[in-house]
PDB file of C-alpha atoms and ligand atoms in Angstrom:
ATOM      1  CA  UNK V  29       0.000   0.000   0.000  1.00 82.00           C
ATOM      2  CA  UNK V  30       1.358   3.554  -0.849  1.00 92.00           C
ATOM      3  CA  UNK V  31       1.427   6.366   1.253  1.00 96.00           C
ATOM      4  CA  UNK V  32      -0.314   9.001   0.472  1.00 96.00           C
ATOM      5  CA  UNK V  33      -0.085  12.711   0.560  1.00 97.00           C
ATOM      6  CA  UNK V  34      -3.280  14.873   0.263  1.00 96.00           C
ATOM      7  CA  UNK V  35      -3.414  18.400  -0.934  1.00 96.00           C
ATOM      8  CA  UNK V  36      -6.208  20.288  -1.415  1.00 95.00           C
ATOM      9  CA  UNK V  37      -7.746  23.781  -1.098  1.00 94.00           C
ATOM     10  CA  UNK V  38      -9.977  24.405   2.431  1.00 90.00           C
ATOM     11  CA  UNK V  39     -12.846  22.229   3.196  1.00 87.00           C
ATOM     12  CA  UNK V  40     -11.881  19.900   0.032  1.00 92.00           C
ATOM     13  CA  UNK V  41     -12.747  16.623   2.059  1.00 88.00           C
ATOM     14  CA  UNK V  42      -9.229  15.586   3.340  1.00 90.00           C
ATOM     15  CA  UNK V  43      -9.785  14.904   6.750  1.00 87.00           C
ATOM     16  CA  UNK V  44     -13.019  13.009   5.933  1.00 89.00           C
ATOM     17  CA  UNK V  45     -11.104  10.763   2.778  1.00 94.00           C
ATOM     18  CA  UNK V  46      -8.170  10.543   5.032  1.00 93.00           C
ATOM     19  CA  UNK V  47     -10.608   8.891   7.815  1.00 92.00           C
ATOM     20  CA  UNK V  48     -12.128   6.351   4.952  1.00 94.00           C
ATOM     21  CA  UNK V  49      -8.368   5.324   4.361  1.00 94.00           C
ATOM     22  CA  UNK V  50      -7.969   5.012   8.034  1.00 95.00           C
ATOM     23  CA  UNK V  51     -10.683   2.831   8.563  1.00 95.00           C
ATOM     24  CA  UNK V  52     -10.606   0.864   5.707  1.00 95.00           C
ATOM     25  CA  UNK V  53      -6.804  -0.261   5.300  1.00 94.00           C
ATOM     26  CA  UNK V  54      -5.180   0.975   8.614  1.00 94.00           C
ATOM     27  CA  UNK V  55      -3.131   4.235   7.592  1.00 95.00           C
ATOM     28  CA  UNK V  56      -1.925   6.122   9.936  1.00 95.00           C
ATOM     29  CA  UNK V  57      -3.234   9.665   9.790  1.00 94.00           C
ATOM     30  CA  UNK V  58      -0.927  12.479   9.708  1.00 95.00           C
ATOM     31  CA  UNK V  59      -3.354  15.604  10.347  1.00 93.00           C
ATOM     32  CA  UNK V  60      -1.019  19.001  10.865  1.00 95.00           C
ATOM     33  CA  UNK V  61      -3.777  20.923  11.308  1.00 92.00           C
ATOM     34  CA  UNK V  62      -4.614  18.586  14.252  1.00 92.00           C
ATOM     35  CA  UNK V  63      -1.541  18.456  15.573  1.00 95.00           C
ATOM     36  CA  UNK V  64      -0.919  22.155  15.496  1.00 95.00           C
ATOM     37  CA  UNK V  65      -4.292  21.995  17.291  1.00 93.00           C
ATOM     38  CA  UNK V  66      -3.071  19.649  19.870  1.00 92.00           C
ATOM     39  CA  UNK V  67      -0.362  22.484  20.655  1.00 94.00           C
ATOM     40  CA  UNK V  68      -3.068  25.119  20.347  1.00 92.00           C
ATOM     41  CA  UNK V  69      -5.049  23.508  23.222  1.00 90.00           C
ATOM     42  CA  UNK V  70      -2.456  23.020  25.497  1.00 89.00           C
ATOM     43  CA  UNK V  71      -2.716  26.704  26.424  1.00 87.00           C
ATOM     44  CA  UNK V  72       0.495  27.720  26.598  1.00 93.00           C
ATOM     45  CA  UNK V  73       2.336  30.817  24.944  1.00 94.00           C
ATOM     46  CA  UNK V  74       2.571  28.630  21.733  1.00 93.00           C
ATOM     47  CA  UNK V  75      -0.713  27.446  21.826  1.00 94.00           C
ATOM     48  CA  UNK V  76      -1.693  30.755  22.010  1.00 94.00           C
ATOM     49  CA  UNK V  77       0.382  32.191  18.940  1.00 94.00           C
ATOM     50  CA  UNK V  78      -0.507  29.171  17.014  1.00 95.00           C
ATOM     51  CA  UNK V  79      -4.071  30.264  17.486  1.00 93.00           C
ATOM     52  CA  UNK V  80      -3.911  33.443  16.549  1.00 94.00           C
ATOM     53  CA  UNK V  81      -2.173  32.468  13.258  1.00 94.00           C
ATOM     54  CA  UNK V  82      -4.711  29.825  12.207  1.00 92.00           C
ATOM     55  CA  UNK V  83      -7.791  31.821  13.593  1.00 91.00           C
ATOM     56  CA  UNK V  84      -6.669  34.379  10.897  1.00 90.00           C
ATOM     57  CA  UNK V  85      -5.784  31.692   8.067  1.00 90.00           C
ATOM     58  CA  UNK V  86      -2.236  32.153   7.816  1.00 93.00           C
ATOM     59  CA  UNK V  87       0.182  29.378   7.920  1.00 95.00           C
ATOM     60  CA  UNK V  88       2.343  28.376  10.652  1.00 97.00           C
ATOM     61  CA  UNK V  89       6.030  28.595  10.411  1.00 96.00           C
ATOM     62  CA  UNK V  90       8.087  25.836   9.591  1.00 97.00           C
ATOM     63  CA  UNK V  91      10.351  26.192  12.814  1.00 96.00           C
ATOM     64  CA  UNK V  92       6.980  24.841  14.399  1.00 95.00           C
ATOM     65  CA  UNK V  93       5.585  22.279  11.570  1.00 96.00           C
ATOM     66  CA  UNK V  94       9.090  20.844  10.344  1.00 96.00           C
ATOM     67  CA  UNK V  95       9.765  18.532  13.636  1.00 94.00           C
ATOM     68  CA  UNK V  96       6.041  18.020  13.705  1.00 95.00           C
ATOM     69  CA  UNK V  97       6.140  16.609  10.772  1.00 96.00           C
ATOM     70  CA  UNK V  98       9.185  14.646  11.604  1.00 94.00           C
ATOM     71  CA  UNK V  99       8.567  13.528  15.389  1.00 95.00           C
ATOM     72  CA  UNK V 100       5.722  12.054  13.982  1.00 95.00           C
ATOM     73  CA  UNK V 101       6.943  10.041  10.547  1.00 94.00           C
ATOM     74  CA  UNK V 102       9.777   8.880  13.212  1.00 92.00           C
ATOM     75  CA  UNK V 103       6.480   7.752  16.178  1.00 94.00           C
ATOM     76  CA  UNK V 104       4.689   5.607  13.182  1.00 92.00           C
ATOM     77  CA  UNK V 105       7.751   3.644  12.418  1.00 85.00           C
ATOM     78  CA  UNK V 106       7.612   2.927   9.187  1.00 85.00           C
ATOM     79  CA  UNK V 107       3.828   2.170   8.692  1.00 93.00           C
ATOM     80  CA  UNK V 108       1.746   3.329   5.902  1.00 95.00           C
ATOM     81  CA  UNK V 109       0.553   6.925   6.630  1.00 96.00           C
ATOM     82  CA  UNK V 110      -2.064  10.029   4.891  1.00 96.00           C
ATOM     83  CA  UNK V 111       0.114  13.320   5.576  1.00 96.00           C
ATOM     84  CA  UNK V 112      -3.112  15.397   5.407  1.00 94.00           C
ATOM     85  CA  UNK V 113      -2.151  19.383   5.057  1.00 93.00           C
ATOM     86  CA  UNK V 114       1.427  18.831   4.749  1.00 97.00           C
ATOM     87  CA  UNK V 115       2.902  20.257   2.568  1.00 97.00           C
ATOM     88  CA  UNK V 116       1.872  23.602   1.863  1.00 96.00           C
ATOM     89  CA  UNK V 117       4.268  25.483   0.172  1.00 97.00           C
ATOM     90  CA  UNK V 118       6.928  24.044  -2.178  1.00 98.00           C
ATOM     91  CA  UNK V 119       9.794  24.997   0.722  1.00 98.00           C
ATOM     92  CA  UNK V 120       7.638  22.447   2.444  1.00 98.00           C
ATOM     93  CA  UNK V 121       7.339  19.876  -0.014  1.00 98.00           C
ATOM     94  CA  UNK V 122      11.330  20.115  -0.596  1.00 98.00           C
ATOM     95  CA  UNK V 123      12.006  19.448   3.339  1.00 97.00           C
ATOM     96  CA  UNK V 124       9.665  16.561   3.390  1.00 97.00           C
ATOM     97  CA  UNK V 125      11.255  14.886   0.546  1.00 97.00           C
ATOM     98  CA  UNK V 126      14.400  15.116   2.554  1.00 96.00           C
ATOM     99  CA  UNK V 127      12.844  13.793   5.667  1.00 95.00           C
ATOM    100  CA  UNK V 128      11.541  10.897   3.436  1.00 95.00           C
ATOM    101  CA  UNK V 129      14.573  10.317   2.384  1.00 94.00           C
ATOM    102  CA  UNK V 130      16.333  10.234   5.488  1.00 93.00           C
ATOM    103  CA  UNK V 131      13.490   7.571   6.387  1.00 91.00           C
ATOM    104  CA  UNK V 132      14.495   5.492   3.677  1.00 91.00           C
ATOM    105  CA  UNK V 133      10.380   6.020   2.329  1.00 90.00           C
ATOM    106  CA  UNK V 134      10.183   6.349  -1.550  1.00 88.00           C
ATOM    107  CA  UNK V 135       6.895   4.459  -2.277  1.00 92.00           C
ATOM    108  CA  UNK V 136       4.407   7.608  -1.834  1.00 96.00           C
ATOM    109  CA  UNK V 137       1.599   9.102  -4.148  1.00 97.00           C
ATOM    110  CA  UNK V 138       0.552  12.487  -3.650  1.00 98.00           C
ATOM    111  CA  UNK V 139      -2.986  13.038  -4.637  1.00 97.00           C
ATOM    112  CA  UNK V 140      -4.403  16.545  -5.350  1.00 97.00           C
ATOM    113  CA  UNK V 141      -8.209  16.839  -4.382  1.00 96.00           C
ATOM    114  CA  UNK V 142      -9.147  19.075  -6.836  1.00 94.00           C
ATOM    115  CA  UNK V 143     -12.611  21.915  -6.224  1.00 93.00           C
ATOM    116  CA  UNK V 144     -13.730  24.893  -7.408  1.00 91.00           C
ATOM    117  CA  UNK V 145     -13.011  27.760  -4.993  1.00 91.00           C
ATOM    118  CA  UNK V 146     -17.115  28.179  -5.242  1.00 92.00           C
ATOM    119  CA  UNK V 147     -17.612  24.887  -4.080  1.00 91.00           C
ATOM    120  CA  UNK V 148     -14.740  25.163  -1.566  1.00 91.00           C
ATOM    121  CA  UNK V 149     -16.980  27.906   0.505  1.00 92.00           C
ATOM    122  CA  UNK V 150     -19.990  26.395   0.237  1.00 90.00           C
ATOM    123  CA  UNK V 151     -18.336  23.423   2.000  1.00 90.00           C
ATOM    124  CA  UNK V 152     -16.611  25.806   4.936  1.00 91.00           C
ATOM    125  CA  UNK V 153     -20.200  27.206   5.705  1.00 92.00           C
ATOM    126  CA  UNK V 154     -21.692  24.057   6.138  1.00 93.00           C
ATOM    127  CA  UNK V 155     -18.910  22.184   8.191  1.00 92.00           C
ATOM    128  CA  UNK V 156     -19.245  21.532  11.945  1.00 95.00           C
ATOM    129  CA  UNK V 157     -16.843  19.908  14.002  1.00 95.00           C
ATOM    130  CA  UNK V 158     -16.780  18.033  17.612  1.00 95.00           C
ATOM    131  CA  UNK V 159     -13.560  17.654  19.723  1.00 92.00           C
ATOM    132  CA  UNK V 160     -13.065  13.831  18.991  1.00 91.00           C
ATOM    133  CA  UNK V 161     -12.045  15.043  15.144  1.00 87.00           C
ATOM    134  CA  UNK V 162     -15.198  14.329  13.888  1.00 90.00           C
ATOM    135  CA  UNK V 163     -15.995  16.412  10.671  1.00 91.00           C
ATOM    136  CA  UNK V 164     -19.587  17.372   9.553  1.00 93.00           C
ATOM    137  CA  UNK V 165     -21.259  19.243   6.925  1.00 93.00           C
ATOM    138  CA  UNK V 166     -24.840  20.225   7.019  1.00 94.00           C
ATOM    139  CA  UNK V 167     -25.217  20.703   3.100  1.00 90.00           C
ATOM    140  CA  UNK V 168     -24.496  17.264   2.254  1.00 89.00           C
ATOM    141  CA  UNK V 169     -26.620  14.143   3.209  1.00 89.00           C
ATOM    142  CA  UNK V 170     -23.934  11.703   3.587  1.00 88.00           C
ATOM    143  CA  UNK V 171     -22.005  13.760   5.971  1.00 91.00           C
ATOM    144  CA  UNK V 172     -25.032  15.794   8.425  1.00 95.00           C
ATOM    145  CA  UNK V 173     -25.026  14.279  11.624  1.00 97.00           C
ATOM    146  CA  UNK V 174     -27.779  11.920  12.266  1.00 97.00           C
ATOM    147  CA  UNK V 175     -29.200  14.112  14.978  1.00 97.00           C
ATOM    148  CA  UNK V 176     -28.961  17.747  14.534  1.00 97.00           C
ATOM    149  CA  UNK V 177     -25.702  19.347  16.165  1.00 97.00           C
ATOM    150  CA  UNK V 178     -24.841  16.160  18.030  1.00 98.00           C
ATOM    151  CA  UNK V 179     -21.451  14.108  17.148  1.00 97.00           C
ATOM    152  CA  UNK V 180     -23.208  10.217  16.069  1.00 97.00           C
ATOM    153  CA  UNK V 181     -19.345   9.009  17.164  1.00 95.00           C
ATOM    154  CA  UNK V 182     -19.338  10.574  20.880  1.00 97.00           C
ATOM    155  CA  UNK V 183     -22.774  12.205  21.623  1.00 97.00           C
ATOM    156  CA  UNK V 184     -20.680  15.505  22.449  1.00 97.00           C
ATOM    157  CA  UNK V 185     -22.149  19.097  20.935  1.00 98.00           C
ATOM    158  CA  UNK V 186     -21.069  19.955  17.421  1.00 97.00           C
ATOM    159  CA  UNK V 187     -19.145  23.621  16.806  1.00 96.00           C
ATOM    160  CA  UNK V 188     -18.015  25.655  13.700  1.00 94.00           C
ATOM    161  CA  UNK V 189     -14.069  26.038  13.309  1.00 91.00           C
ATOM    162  CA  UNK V 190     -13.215  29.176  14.678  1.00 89.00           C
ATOM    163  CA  UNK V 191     -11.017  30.026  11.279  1.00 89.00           C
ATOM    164  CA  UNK V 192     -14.268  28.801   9.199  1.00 90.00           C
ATOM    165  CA  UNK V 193     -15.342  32.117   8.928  1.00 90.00           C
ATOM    166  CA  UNK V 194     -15.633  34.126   5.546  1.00 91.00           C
ATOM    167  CA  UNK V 195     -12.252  36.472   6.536  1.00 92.00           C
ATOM    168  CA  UNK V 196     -10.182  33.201   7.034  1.00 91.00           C
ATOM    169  CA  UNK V 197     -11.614  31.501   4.273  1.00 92.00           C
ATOM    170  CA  UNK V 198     -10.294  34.235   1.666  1.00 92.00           C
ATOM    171  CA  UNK V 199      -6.960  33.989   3.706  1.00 91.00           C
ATOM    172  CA  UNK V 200      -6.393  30.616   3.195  1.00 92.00           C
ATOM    173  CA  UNK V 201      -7.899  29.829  -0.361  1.00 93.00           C
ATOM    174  CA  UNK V 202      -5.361  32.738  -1.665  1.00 93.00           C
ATOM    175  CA  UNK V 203      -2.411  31.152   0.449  1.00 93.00           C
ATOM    176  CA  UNK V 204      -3.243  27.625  -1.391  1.00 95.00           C
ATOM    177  CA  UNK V 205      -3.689  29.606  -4.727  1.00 94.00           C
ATOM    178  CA  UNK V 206      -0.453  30.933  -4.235  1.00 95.00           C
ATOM    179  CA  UNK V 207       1.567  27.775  -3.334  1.00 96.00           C
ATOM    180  CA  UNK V 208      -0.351  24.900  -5.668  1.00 96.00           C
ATOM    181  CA  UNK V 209       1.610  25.212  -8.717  1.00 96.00           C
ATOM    182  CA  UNK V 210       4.858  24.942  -7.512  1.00 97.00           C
ATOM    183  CA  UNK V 211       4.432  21.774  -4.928  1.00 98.00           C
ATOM    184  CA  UNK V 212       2.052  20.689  -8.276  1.00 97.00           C
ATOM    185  CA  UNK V 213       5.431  20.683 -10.558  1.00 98.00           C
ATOM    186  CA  UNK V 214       7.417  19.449  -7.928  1.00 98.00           C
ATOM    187  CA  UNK V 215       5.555  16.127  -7.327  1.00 98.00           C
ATOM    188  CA  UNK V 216       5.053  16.126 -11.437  1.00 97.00           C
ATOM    189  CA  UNK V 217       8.769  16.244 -11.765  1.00 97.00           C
ATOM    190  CA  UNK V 218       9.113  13.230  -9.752  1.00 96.00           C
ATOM    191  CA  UNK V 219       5.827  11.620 -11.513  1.00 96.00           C
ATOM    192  CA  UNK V 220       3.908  11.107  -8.283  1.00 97.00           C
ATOM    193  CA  UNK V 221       0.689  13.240  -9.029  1.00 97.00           C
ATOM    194  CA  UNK V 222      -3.257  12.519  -9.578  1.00 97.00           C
ATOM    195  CA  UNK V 223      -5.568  14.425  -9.567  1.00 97.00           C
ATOM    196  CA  UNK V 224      -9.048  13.809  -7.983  1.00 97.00           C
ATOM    197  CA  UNK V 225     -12.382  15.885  -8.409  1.00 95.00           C
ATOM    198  CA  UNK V 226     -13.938  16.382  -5.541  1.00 93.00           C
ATOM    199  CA  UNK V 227     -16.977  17.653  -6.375  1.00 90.00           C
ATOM    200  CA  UNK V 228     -18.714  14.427  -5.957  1.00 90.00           C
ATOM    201  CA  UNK V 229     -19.835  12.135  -3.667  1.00 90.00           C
ATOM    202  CA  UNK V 230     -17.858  11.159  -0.730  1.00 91.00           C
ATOM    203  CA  UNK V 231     -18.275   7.604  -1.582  1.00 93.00           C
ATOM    204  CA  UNK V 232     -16.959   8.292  -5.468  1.00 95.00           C
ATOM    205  CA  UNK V 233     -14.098  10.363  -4.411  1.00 95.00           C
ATOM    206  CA  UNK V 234     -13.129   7.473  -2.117  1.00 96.00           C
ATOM    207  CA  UNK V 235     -13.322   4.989  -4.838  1.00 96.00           C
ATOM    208  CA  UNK V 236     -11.195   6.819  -7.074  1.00 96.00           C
ATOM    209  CA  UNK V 237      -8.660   7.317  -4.095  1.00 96.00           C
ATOM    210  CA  UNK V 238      -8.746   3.910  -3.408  1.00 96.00           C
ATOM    211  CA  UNK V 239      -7.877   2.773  -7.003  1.00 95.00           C
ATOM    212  CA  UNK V 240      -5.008   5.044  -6.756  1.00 95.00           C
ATOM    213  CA  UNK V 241      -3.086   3.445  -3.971  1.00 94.00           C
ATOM    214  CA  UNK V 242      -4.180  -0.068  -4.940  1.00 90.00           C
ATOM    215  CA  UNK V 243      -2.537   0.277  -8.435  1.00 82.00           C
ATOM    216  CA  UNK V 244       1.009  -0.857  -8.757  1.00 72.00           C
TER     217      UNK V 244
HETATM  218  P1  LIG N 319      -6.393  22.148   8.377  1.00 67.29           P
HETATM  219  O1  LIG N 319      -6.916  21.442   9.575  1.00 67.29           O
HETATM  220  O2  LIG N 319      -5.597  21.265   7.461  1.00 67.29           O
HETATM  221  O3  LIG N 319      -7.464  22.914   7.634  1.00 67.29           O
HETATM  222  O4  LIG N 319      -5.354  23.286   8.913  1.00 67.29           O
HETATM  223  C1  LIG N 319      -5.803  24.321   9.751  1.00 67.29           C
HETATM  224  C2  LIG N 319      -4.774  25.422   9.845  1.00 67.29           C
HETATM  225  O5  LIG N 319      -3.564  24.916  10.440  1.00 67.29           O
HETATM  226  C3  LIG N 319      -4.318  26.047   8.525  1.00 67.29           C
HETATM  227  O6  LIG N 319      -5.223  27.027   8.048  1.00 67.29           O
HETATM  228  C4  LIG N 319      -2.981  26.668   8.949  1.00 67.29           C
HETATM  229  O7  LIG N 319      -3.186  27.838   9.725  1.00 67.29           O
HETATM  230  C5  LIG N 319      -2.430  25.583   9.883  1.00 67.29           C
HETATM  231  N1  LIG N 319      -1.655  24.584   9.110  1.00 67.29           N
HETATM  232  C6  LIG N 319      -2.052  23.335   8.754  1.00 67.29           C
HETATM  233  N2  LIG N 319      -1.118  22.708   8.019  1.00 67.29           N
HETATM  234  C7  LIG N 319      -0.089  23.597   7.904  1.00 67.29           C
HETATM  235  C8  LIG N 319       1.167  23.565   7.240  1.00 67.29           C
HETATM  236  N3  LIG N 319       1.564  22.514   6.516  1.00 67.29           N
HETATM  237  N4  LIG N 319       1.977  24.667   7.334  1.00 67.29           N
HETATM  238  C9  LIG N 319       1.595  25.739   8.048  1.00 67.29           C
HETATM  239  N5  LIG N 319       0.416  25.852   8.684  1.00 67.29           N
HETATM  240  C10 LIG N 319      -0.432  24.798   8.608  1.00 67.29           C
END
């Protein structure tokens, strides 16, 4: 099984495809938006600056994400992972190949999750989250919760992300818009991209992921 490395714009689906793959062949999933939330609820100084960058849609600096990213490829020991929101920017991309490296990991597919910037907003007003990492979204039937503003994993009250709010949205849609192309020729160069639309069902868009990292 390859491991895989999802990119995509905000709200594209990658934590809920990157769940699917969890579930379904036992990847281990490497969320940096989750573990720069970890940090973020610790409360500490760090927390606290790391909040106030992602609140506002900016990215984190890669003092902070680099041995995130690294601490945890070295914690999973070699088993199949989903880095989901790493990498960002092509400096990113260039460090991870390095890390990769390092780990001796070459078998890897990165897969683009590909929507309209239309679509992508739709999909941010809609979502709702709960604390276990649950994702929701209340414009699509497959993924509303099966009682309104409750979590059907843990019973616990749904919220909104504080950065999905219109201001943040715009932040980070122009940040991805930005940095796509480059990490996009990057992973060309080295023949690793798809390309997946997303603006389908969640059950299709896992399909076509899964034939991905099935084929040889
Ligand atoms: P996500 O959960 O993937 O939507 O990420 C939430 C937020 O965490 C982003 O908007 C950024 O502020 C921050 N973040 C996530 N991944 C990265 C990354 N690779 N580099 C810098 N900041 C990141």
């Amino acid at each position: 099984m390859k491991n895989v490395i999802l990119i995509a714009p905000p709200a594209a689906g990658k934590g809920t495809q990157a769940e699917i793959l969890v579930n379904d062949f036992g990847y281990e999933h490497i969320s940096m938006g989750d573990l720069l939330r970890e940090v973020m609820a610790s409360g500490s100084a760090l927390g606290q600056e790391i909040k106030t960058l992602i609140d506002a849609g900016k990215l984190v600096d890669d003092e902070l994400t680099f041995p995130l990213i690294k601490n945890k490829l070295q914690t999973i020991q070699g088993k199949p992972f989903i880095s989901d929101g790493f990498p960002r920017t092509l400096n990113q991309a260039q460090h991870f190949e390095t890390i990769l490296k390092e780990l001796n990991i070459t078998d890897y597919v990165v897969i683009l999750l590909n929507l309209s910037e239309e679509a992508a907003l739709k999909r941010i007003s809609g979502r709702l989250i709960c604390s276990c990492g649950k994702s929701y979204n209340i414009y699509n039937d497959n993924l509303k919760p099966k009682q309104e503003g409750i979590c059907d994993k843990c019973g616990q009250a749904l919220v909104k992300r504080d950065d999905d709010n219109l201001t943040s949205f715009q932040q980070r849609y122009e940040i991805f818009q930005t940095n796509i192309e480059p990490i996009l020729d990057f992973y060309r160069q080295r023949n690793k991209l798809q390309i997946v639309d997303v603006d389908r069902s969640v059950a299709e868009i896992a399909g076509s992921i899964k034939e991905i990292i099935t084929h040889d």
